[in-house]
Coordinates of C-alpha atoms in Angstrom, one line a residue:
Chain A
M19 CA 0.0 0.0 0.0
E20 CA 1.7 3.2 -1.1
G21 CA 1.7 6.5 0.6
F22 CA -1.6 8.2 1.3
S23 CA -1.9 11.4 -0.6
L24 CA -1.6 14.6 1.4
A25 CA -4.6 16.9 2.1
P26 CA -6.0 18.3 -1.1
L27 CA -4.0 21.5 -1.7
D28 CA -7.1 23.6 -2.3
A29 CA -8.7 22.6 1.0
L30 CA -5.5 23.3 3.0
R31 CA -5.0 26.6 1.2
L32 CA -8.5 27.7 1.9
Q33 CA -8.2 26.6 5.6
T34 CA -4.9 28.5 6.0
V35 CA -6.2 31.7 4.4
N36 CA -9.4 31.6 6.4
E37 CA -7.5 31.2 9.6
L38 CA -5.1 34.0 8.8
R39 CA -7.9 36.3 7.7
A40 CA -9.6 35.8 11.0
C41 CA -6.3 36.5 12.8
N42 CA -5.9 39.8 11.1
D43 CA -8.7 41.2 13.3
V44 CA -6.6 40.5 16.4
T45 CA -3.1 41.2 15.0
L46 CA -4.1 44.6 13.7
G47 CA -4.0 45.7 17.3
F48 CA -0.3 44.8 17.3
G49 CA 0.4 46.6 14.0
L50 CA 0.5 43.4 12.1
Y51 CA -1.6 42.7 9.0
L52 CA -1.4 40.2 6.1
S53 CA -2.7 41.0 2.6
E54 CA -4.5 38.4 0.6
R55 CA -1.4 37.8 -1.5
Q56 CA 0.7 37.3 1.6
M57 CA -1.9 34.8 3.0
Q58 CA -1.9 32.9 -0.3
N59 CA 1.9 32.8 -0.2
I60 CA 2.0 31.5 3.4
A61 CA -0.5 28.8 2.4
Q62 CA 1.6 27.7 -0.5
R63 CA 4.8 27.7 1.6
R64 CA 3.0 25.7 4.2
W65 CA 2.0 23.1 1.7
E66 CA 5.5 22.9 0.4
T67 CA 6.9 22.5 3.9
L68 CA 4.4 19.7 4.7
I69 CA 5.6 17.9 1.6
D70 CA 9.3 18.4 2.4
M71 CA 8.8 17.2 6.0
G72 CA 6.6 14.3 5.0
R73 CA 3.7 15.4 7.1
V74 CA 0.0 15.6 6.8
E75 CA -2.1 18.4 8.2
L76 CA -5.3 17.1 9.4
G77 CA -6.6 19.5 12.0
E78 CA -7.4 23.2 12.2
G79 CA -6.1 26.0 14.3
L80 CA -2.4 25.6 14.1
L81 CA -1.9 28.8 12.2
T82 CA -4.2 30.7 14.6
M83 CA -2.2 29.3 17.6
L84 CA 1.1 30.4 16.1
V85 CA -0.1 33.9 15.1
L86 CA -1.8 34.6 18.4
S87 CA 1.2 33.4 20.4
F88 CA 3.8 35.4 18.4
C89 CA 1.8 38.5 17.5
D90 CA 2.9 40.4 20.6
S91 CA 6.6 39.6 20.2
P92 CA 8.7 42.7 20.3
F93 CA 10.8 41.2 17.5
I94 CA 8.0 41.0 14.9
D95 CA 6.8 44.0 13.0
Q96 CA 4.9 44.6 9.8
N97 CA 8.1 44.5 7.7
N98 CA 9.1 41.0 8.8
Y99 CA 5.7 39.6 9.7
E100 CA 5.1 37.4 6.6
D101 CA 8.7 36.0 6.4
T102 CA 8.8 35.3 10.2
L103 CA 5.5 33.5 10.0
I104 CA 6.7 31.4 7.2
A105 CA 9.8 30.5 9.1
L106 CA 7.9 29.8 12.2
V107 CA 5.7 27.3 10.3
D108 CA 8.8 25.6 8.9
L109 CA 10.4 25.4 12.3
F110 CA 7.3 24.2 14.0
Y111 CA 7.0 21.2 11.7
A112 CA 10.7 20.5 11.9
F113 CA 10.5 20.5 15.7
K114 CA 7.5 18.2 15.7
A115 CA 9.5 15.7 13.8
E116 CA 12.6 16.2 16.0
S117 CA 10.6 15.8 19.2
M118 CA 9.2 12.5 17.7
E119 CA 5.7 13.8 18.2
R120 CA 6.2 13.8 22.0
L121 CA 5.3 17.5 22.3
A122 CA 1.8 18.7 21.9
D123 CA 1.3 21.6 19.4
D124 CA 0.6 24.2 22.2
E125 CA 3.5 23.0 24.3
L126 CA 5.9 23.4 21.4
I127 CA 4.6 26.8 20.3
A128 CA 4.9 28.0 23.9
F129 CA 8.4 26.7 24.0
M130 CA 9.3 28.4 20.8
K131 CA 7.8 31.7 21.9
E132 CA 9.7 31.6 25.1
R133 CA 13.0 31.0 23.4
F134 CA 12.3 33.5 20.5
D135 CA 11.5 36.4 22.8
G136 CA 14.1 35.3 25.4
V137 CA 17.5 34.0 24.7
C138 CA 17.1 34.3 20.9
Q139 CA 16.1 37.9 20.9
G140 CA 14.1 37.4 17.7
S141 CA 16.7 35.4 15.8
L142 CA 15.2 32.5 13.9
T143 CA 18.6 30.9 13.5
C144 CA 19.1 31.0 17.2
L145 CA 15.6 29.7 17.7
Y146 CA 16.3 26.7 15.6
D147 CA 19.5 25.8 17.6
S148 CA 18.0 26.7 20.9
V149 CA 14.8 24.7 20.6
L150 CA 16.8 21.7 19.2
W151 CA 19.2 21.9 22.2
G152 CA 16.2 22.1 24.5
L153 CA 14.6 19.1 22.9
C154 CA 17.8 17.1 23.1
H155 CA 18.3 17.9 26.8
E156 CA 14.7 17.0 27.4
D157 CA 15.6 13.6 26.0
K158 CA 18.5 13.3 28.3
D159 CA 16.4 14.4 31.3
D160 CA 13.9 11.8 30.4
G161 CA 16.7 9.3 30.6
Chain B
M10 CA -9.8 -10.8 5.4
D11 CA -7.0 -11.2 2.9
E12 CA -5.1 -8.5 1.1
G13 CA -7.3 -8.8 -1.9
E14 CA -10.4 -8.1 0.2
M15 CA -8.6 -5.2 1.9
M16 CA -7.7 -3.7 -1.4
E17 CA -11.3 -4.1 -2.6
A18 CA -12.2 -1.9 0.3
Y19 CA -9.2 0.4 0.1
G20 CA -8.7 0.3 -3.6
D21 CA -5.4 0.8 -5.5
G22 CA -3.5 2.0 -2.5
N23 CA -4.1 5.7 -3.1
G24 CA -7.4 6.0 -1.5
V25 CA -9.2 5.2 -4.7
P26 CA -11.7 2.3 -4.3
A27 CA -11.4 -0.3 -7.0
L28 CA -14.2 -1.4 -9.3
F29 CA -17.8 -0.6 -9.7
L30 CA -17.7 2.9 -8.3
S31 CA -18.3 5.9 -10.4
D32 CA -15.8 8.8 -10.4
G33 CA -18.2 10.8 -8.3
D34 CA -18.5 7.9 -5.8
V35 CA -14.7 7.6 -5.7
Q36 CA -14.4 11.3 -4.8
C37 CA -17.1 11.0 -2.2
Y38 CA -15.4 8.0 -0.7
Q39 CA -12.0 9.8 -0.6
N40 CA -13.5 12.9 1.0
Q41 CA -15.3 10.9 3.6
L42 CA -12.2 8.8 4.3
W43 CA -10.3 12.1 4.7
E44 CA -12.8 13.4 7.2
L45 CA -12.6 10.1 9.1
L46 CA -8.8 10.4 9.2
K47 CA -9.1 13.8 10.8
E48 CA -11.3 12.4 13.5
L49 CA -8.9 9.5 14.0
T50 CA -6.0 11.8 14.2
Y51 CA -7.6 13.8 16.9
G52 CA -8.3 10.7 18.9
F53 CA -4.9 9.2 18.2
T54 CA -3.0 12.3 19.3
M55 CA -5.6 13.0 22.1
G56 CA -6.1 16.4 20.5
D57 CA -2.5 17.3 21.0
S58 CA -1.4 17.5 17.4
S59 CA -3.1 18.7 14.2
S60 CA -0.5 17.1 11.9
L61 CA 1.1 13.7 11.6
P62 CA 4.0 12.1 9.7
V63 CA 2.7 10.7 6.5
E64 CA 3.7 7.2 7.6
T65 CA 1.5 7.5 10.7
A66 CA -1.4 8.8 8.7
N67 CA -1.0 5.9 6.4
E68 CA -1.2 3.4 9.3
L69 CA -4.4 5.1 10.6
V70 CA -5.9 4.8 7.1
K71 CA -4.9 1.2 6.8
S72 CA -6.5 0.5 10.1
A73 CA -9.7 2.2 9.1
V74 CA -9.9 0.5 5.8
F75 CA -9.2 -2.9 7.5
C76 CA -12.2 -2.2 9.8
I77 CA -14.4 -1.2 6.9
G78 CA -13.4 -4.3 4.9
L79 CA -13.9 -6.6 7.9
Y80 CA -17.4 -5.2 8.3
L81 CA -18.3 -5.5 4.7
K82 CA -17.0 -9.1 4.6
S83 CA -19.1 -10.0 7.7
R84 CA -22.2 -8.8 5.9
G85 CA -21.2 -10.4 2.6
E86 CA -21.1 -6.9 1.0
S87 CA -18.7 -4.8 -1.0
L88 CA -18.4 -1.0 -1.3
A89 CA -20.4 -1.3 -4.5
H90 CA -23.5 -2.1 -2.3
Y91 CA -23.3 1.4 -1.0
A92 CA -23.1 3.2 -4.4
P93 CA -24.0 6.0 -4.8
I94 CA -21.9 6.9 -1.7
A95 CA -24.2 8.9 0.5
P96 CA -22.9 11.3 3.2
G97 CA -21.9 9.5 6.3
T98 CA -21.4 6.2 4.6
V99 CA -17.8 5.8 5.4
A100 CA -18.3 6.8 9.0
K101 CA -21.1 4.3 9.3
L102 CA -19.1 1.5 7.8
F103 CA -16.2 2.3 10.0
S104 CA -18.3 2.3 13.1
G105 CA -19.7 -1.0 12.1
G106 CA -16.2 -2.2 11.4
R107 CA -14.8 -1.1 14.8
Q108 CA -17.6 -3.0 16.5
T109 CA -16.9 -6.1 14.3
V110 CA -13.2 -5.9 15.4
F111 CA -14.2 -5.7 19.1
D112 CA -16.5 -8.7 18.6
Q113 CA -13.8 -10.6 16.9
I114 CA -11.4 -10.0 19.7
E115 CA -13.7 -11.6 22.2
R116 CA -14.1 -14.6 19.9
G117 CA -10.4 -14.7 19.3
K118 CA -9.8 -14.9 23.1
A119 CA -12.1 -17.8 23.3
Q120 CA -10.3 -19.5 20.4
W121 CA -7.0 -18.9 22.1
Q122 CA -8.2 -20.5 25.4
A123 CA -9.6 -23.4 23.4
A124 CA -6.2 -23.8 21.6
I125 CA -4.5 -24.0 25.0
D126 CA -7.0 -26.4 26.4
T127 CA -6.7 -28.8 23.4
A128 CA -2.9 -28.4 22.9
P129 CA -1.1 -31.7 22.6
P130 CA 1.2 -32.0 25.6
V131 CA 4.3 -32.0 23.5
D132 CA 7.2 -29.9 24.7
S133 CA 7.7 -27.9 21.5
I134 CA 9.2 -24.5 22.5
S135 CA 7.9 -22.7 19.4
Y136 CA 4.4 -24.1 19.9
W137 CA 4.1 -22.8 23.5
D138 CA 6.0 -19.6 22.8
T139 CA 3.5 -18.9 20.0
L140 CA 0.5 -19.5 22.3
R141 CA 2.0 -17.2 24.9
E142 CA 2.7 -14.6 22.2
I143 CA -0.9 -14.7 21.0
G144 CA -2.0 -14.1 24.6
G145 CA 0.2 -11.0 24.5
F146 CA -1.4 -10.0 21.2
F147 CA -4.7 -9.4 23.0
R148 CA -3.0 -7.1 25.5
R149 CA -1.0 -5.2 22.9
Y150 CA -3.5 -5.1 20.1
D151 CA -4.6 -1.5 19.3
A152 CA -8.1 -2.1 18.0
K153 CA -9.0 1.5 17.8
Y154 CA -6.2 3.0 15.7
L155 CA -3.9 0.1 14.4
A156 CA -6.4 -2.7 13.9
H157 CA -4.5 -4.0 10.9
E158 CA -1.4 -4.8 12.9
I159 CA -0.4 -8.1 14.5
P160 CA 1.7 -7.1 17.5
C161 CA 3.1 -10.5 18.4
A162 CA 5.5 -13.0 17.0
I163 CA 3.7 -16.1 15.6
D164 CA 6.6 -18.5 14.8
Y165 CA 5.1 -21.9 15.1
P166 CA 4.5 -23.2 11.6
L167 CA 1.0 -24.6 10.7
C168 CA 0.5 -27.4 8.2
H169 CA -0.9 -24.7 6.0
A170 CA 0.1 -21.1 6.6
V171 CA -2.5 -18.4 6.9
P172 CA -2.5 -16.4 3.7
E173 CA -1.7 -12.8 4.3
R174 CA -4.2 -11.2 6.4
Y175 CA -4.4 -8.5 9.0
G176 CA -5.0 -7.9 12.6
I177 CA -7.5 -10.0 14.5
A178 CA -8.6 -11.7 11.3
Y179 CA -5.1 -13.3 10.9
V180 CA -4.9 -14.3 14.5
R181 CA -8.4 -15.9 14.5
E182 CA -7.7 -17.8 11.3
Y183 CA -4.3 -19.0 12.7
L184 CA -6.1 -20.3 15.9
R185 CA -8.8 -21.9 13.9
R186 CA -6.2 -23.9 11.9
L187 CA -4.2 -24.7 15.0
Q188 CA -7.3 -26.1 16.7
L189 CA -8.0 -28.4 13.8
E190 CA -4.4 -29.7 14.0
N191 CA -4.7 -30.1 17.8
A192 CA -7.9 -32.1 17.3
L193 CA -6.2 -34.5 14.9
C194 CA -3.2 -35.0 17.2
A195 CA -5.4 -35.5 20.2
R196 CA -6.9 -38.7 18.6
F197 CA -3.6 -40.5 19.0
S198 CA -1.8 -41.6 22.2
I199 CA 0.5 -38.9 23.3
D200 CA 3.4 -41.3 23.7
S201 CA 3.0 -42.4 20.1
V202 CA 3.0 -38.7 19.0
R203 CA 6.1 -37.9 21.0
Q204 CA 7.9 -41.0 19.8
L205 CA 6.9 -40.2 16.2
L206 CA 8.2 -36.7 16.5
A207 CA 11.4 -37.8 18.1
C208 CA 12.0 -40.3 15.2
H209 CA 11.0 -37.8 12.6
W210 CA 13.0 -34.9 13.9
P211 CA 15.1 -35.5 17.0
T212 CA 15.5 -31.8 17.7
Y213 CA 11.8 -31.0 17.3
R214 CA 11.6 -29.4 20.7
E215 CA 14.0 -26.6 19.8
D216 CA 13.2 -26.3 16.1
L217 CA 10.3 -24.8 14.2
I218 CA 8.6 -28.1 13.4
N219 CA 4.9 -28.6 12.9
I220 CA 3.6 -31.3 15.2
C221 CA 0.6 -32.3 13.1
E222 CA 2.1 -32.9 9.7
P223 CA 4.2 -36.0 10.5
V224 CA 1.3 -37.5 12.4
F225 CA -1.0 -36.9 9.5
I226 CA 1.4 -38.3 7.0
N227 CA 2.0 -41.6 8.9
A228 CA -1.7 -41.9 9.6
M229 CA -2.6 -41.5 5.9
G230 CA 0.2 -43.9 4.9
L231 CA -1.3 -46.6 7.2
C232 CA -4.8 -45.8 6.0
L233 CA -3.7 -46.3 2.4
I234 CA -2.5 -49.8 3.1
G235 CA -5.4 -50.6 5.3
K236 CA -3.5 -50.9 8.6
D237 CA -4.3 -49.6 12.0
V238 CA -3.9 -45.8 11.9
F239 CA -3.6 -45.5 15.7
S240 CA -0.3 -47.4 15.8
L241 CA 1.2 -44.4 13.9
S242 CA 4.2 -46.5 12.9
M243 CA 5.0 -47.4 9.3
T244 CA 7.4 -50.3 9.2
G245 CA 9.8 -50.9 6.4
T246 CA 7.6 -53.5 5.0
D247 CA 4.6 -51.1 5.2
K248 CA 6.6 -48.5 3.3
T249 CA 7.6 -50.9 0.6
D250 CA 4.0 -52.1 0.3
L251 CA 2.7 -48.5 -0.1
F252 CA 5.4 -47.6 -2.6
A253 CA 4.5 -50.6 -4.7
R254 CA 0.8 -49.8 -4.6
F255 CA 1.2 -46.1 -5.2
G256 CA 3.5 -46.9 -8.2
S257 CA 0.9 -49.1 -9.7
W258 CA -1.8 -46.5 -9.7
S259 CA -2.5 -44.0 -12.4
A260 CA -2.5 -40.4 -11.3
D261 CA -6.3 -40.3 -11.2
A262 CA -6.5 -43.6 -9.4
A263 CA -3.9 -42.4 -6.9
K264 CA -5.9 -39.2 -6.2
Q265 CA -9.0 -41.2 -5.7
H266 CA -7.2 -43.6 -3.3
M267 CA -6.0 -40.6 -1.4
Q268 CA -9.5 -39.1 -1.1
N269 CA -10.9 -42.3 0.0
A270 CA -8.2 -42.8 2.6
L271 CA -8.7 -39.3 3.9
H272 CA -12.5 -40.0 4.3
R273 CA -11.6 -43.3 6.2
L274 CA -9.0 -41.6 8.3
L275 CA -11.2 -38.7 9.4
D276 CA -14.0 -41.1 10.0
A277 CA -11.8 -43.3 12.2
L278 CA -10.6 -40.3 14.1
G279 CA -14.1 -39.0 14.6
L280 CA -13.2 -35.8 12.9
H281 CA -16.4 -34.9 11.1
G282 CA -17.4 -31.6 9.6
G283 CA -16.5 -29.6 6.5
C284 CA -13.8 -27.5 8.2
A285 CA -11.7 -30.6 9.2
H286 CA -12.2 -32.2 5.8
S287 CA -11.4 -29.1 3.9
Y288 CA -8.2 -28.4 5.9
F289 CA -6.9 -32.0 5.7
A290 CA -7.9 -32.4 2.1
H291 CA -5.3 -29.8 1.5
S292 CA -2.8 -31.8 3.5
A293 CA -3.7 -35.0 1.5
N294 CA -3.2 -33.1 -1.7
D295 CA 0.2 -31.9 -0.6
L296 CA 1.1 -35.5 0.5
F297 CA 0.0 -36.8 -2.9
V298 CA 2.3 -34.3 -4.7
R299 CA 5.2 -35.3 -2.5
M300 CA 4.6 -39.0 -2.9
A301 CA 4.3 -38.6 -6.7
S302 CA 7.6 -36.8 -6.9
L303 CA 9.7 -39.0 -4.7
G304 CA 11.9 -42.0 -5.6
F305 CA 12.0 -45.0 -3.3
D306 CA 14.5 -43.5 -0.9
G307 CA 12.6 -40.2 -0.5
F308 CA 9.3 -42.1 -0.2
F309 CA 10.9 -44.4 2.4
N310 CA 12.0 -41.3 4.5
L311 CA 8.7 -39.5 4.1
F312 CA 7.0 -42.0 6.5
V313 CA 8.3 -42.6 10.0
T314 CA 9.1 -45.9 11.7
L315 CA 8.7 -45.6 15.4
D316 CA 11.7 -47.1 17.3
G317 CA 10.9 -50.3 19.3

């Protein structure tokens, strides 16, 4: 039995755009807003990341959780909002795989936010290294 | 449920049901399967994760399709019975399938206990390890999300291996066949069975050796020459006699003699019923093929002379 095909692109794109559109109402208060073109771009990049990571997106609300967690970060502004969101989606799925599914979505996002705003001071490169380090040490602590 | 039946339910491996469904029904089926997968993912991850590795999603789908196929088979139906695919069809079939799996687990447990109760008291390591493993299967089996898996090591070889199946369906069929073999062996004195095994394969305790097959072969040999099957021992003279007789028969006549011997044997053993006859008819056919292909030496070694 060969691999199950990923979610239909159209459905995922629509879901992503709908979530981001709803988030705009909240993020506007933090000076962050996504245009339709940007939302479509994020949806496309998300699809590509899922393919690259060999994952299937089956639920709803992940984008909302990410956006609402990070929208108050002092290191995100309108200039870097789209790119940062794309990077956070990439990193999220990478970390899910690295943690071997042991971390719940909300736990992982909280961990990422804490590191992003804290020790990483808004650096995505640092975030990647820092979260991975944290995951590895969590492994060791678990024995 | 064998792979062919699972594929009939699942289709060509890409979520597309095979045969007899229109393109529209195929699309409906896929969409509903997708919705089911979303629900299963929520349950599987306890709501903790909205995404899964493709491999894990695949396994959830296989499990769901196994359940659906098992349900269809239990009702003598196929997906085509439900064309055009109405909303909620897949969910309904899956729900029925899950219940079917749970029912089969209970029946499987009863079969397992019966297999233990009827097991020949022969100290074959693989036999008893396998029964223990099957006991572990019922503890480890994830009927909700991985119903197609067989989380145990079933090493003891049957006379006739179960064709590829999945989950509880495999285990139940394995136990069904094992019980038939147990029933045959139980008709003979245990000392004769042990002696026969020791003469047939001295290291039978440690090796992966089927207990029933040499018993059946000797019993059939004795039956073919009209001797007492319960002795279980073919002497050199008996083997020579059988070889001569077999050699004098045409192929059709030999097959007829084998069938008749099988009837007499099962009758003598008190093994009535279609299941036993069907299973051991397969054994008789295998024996015929072996006898027909062997020269004298091979023929001689096929049957066992009990020492003393």
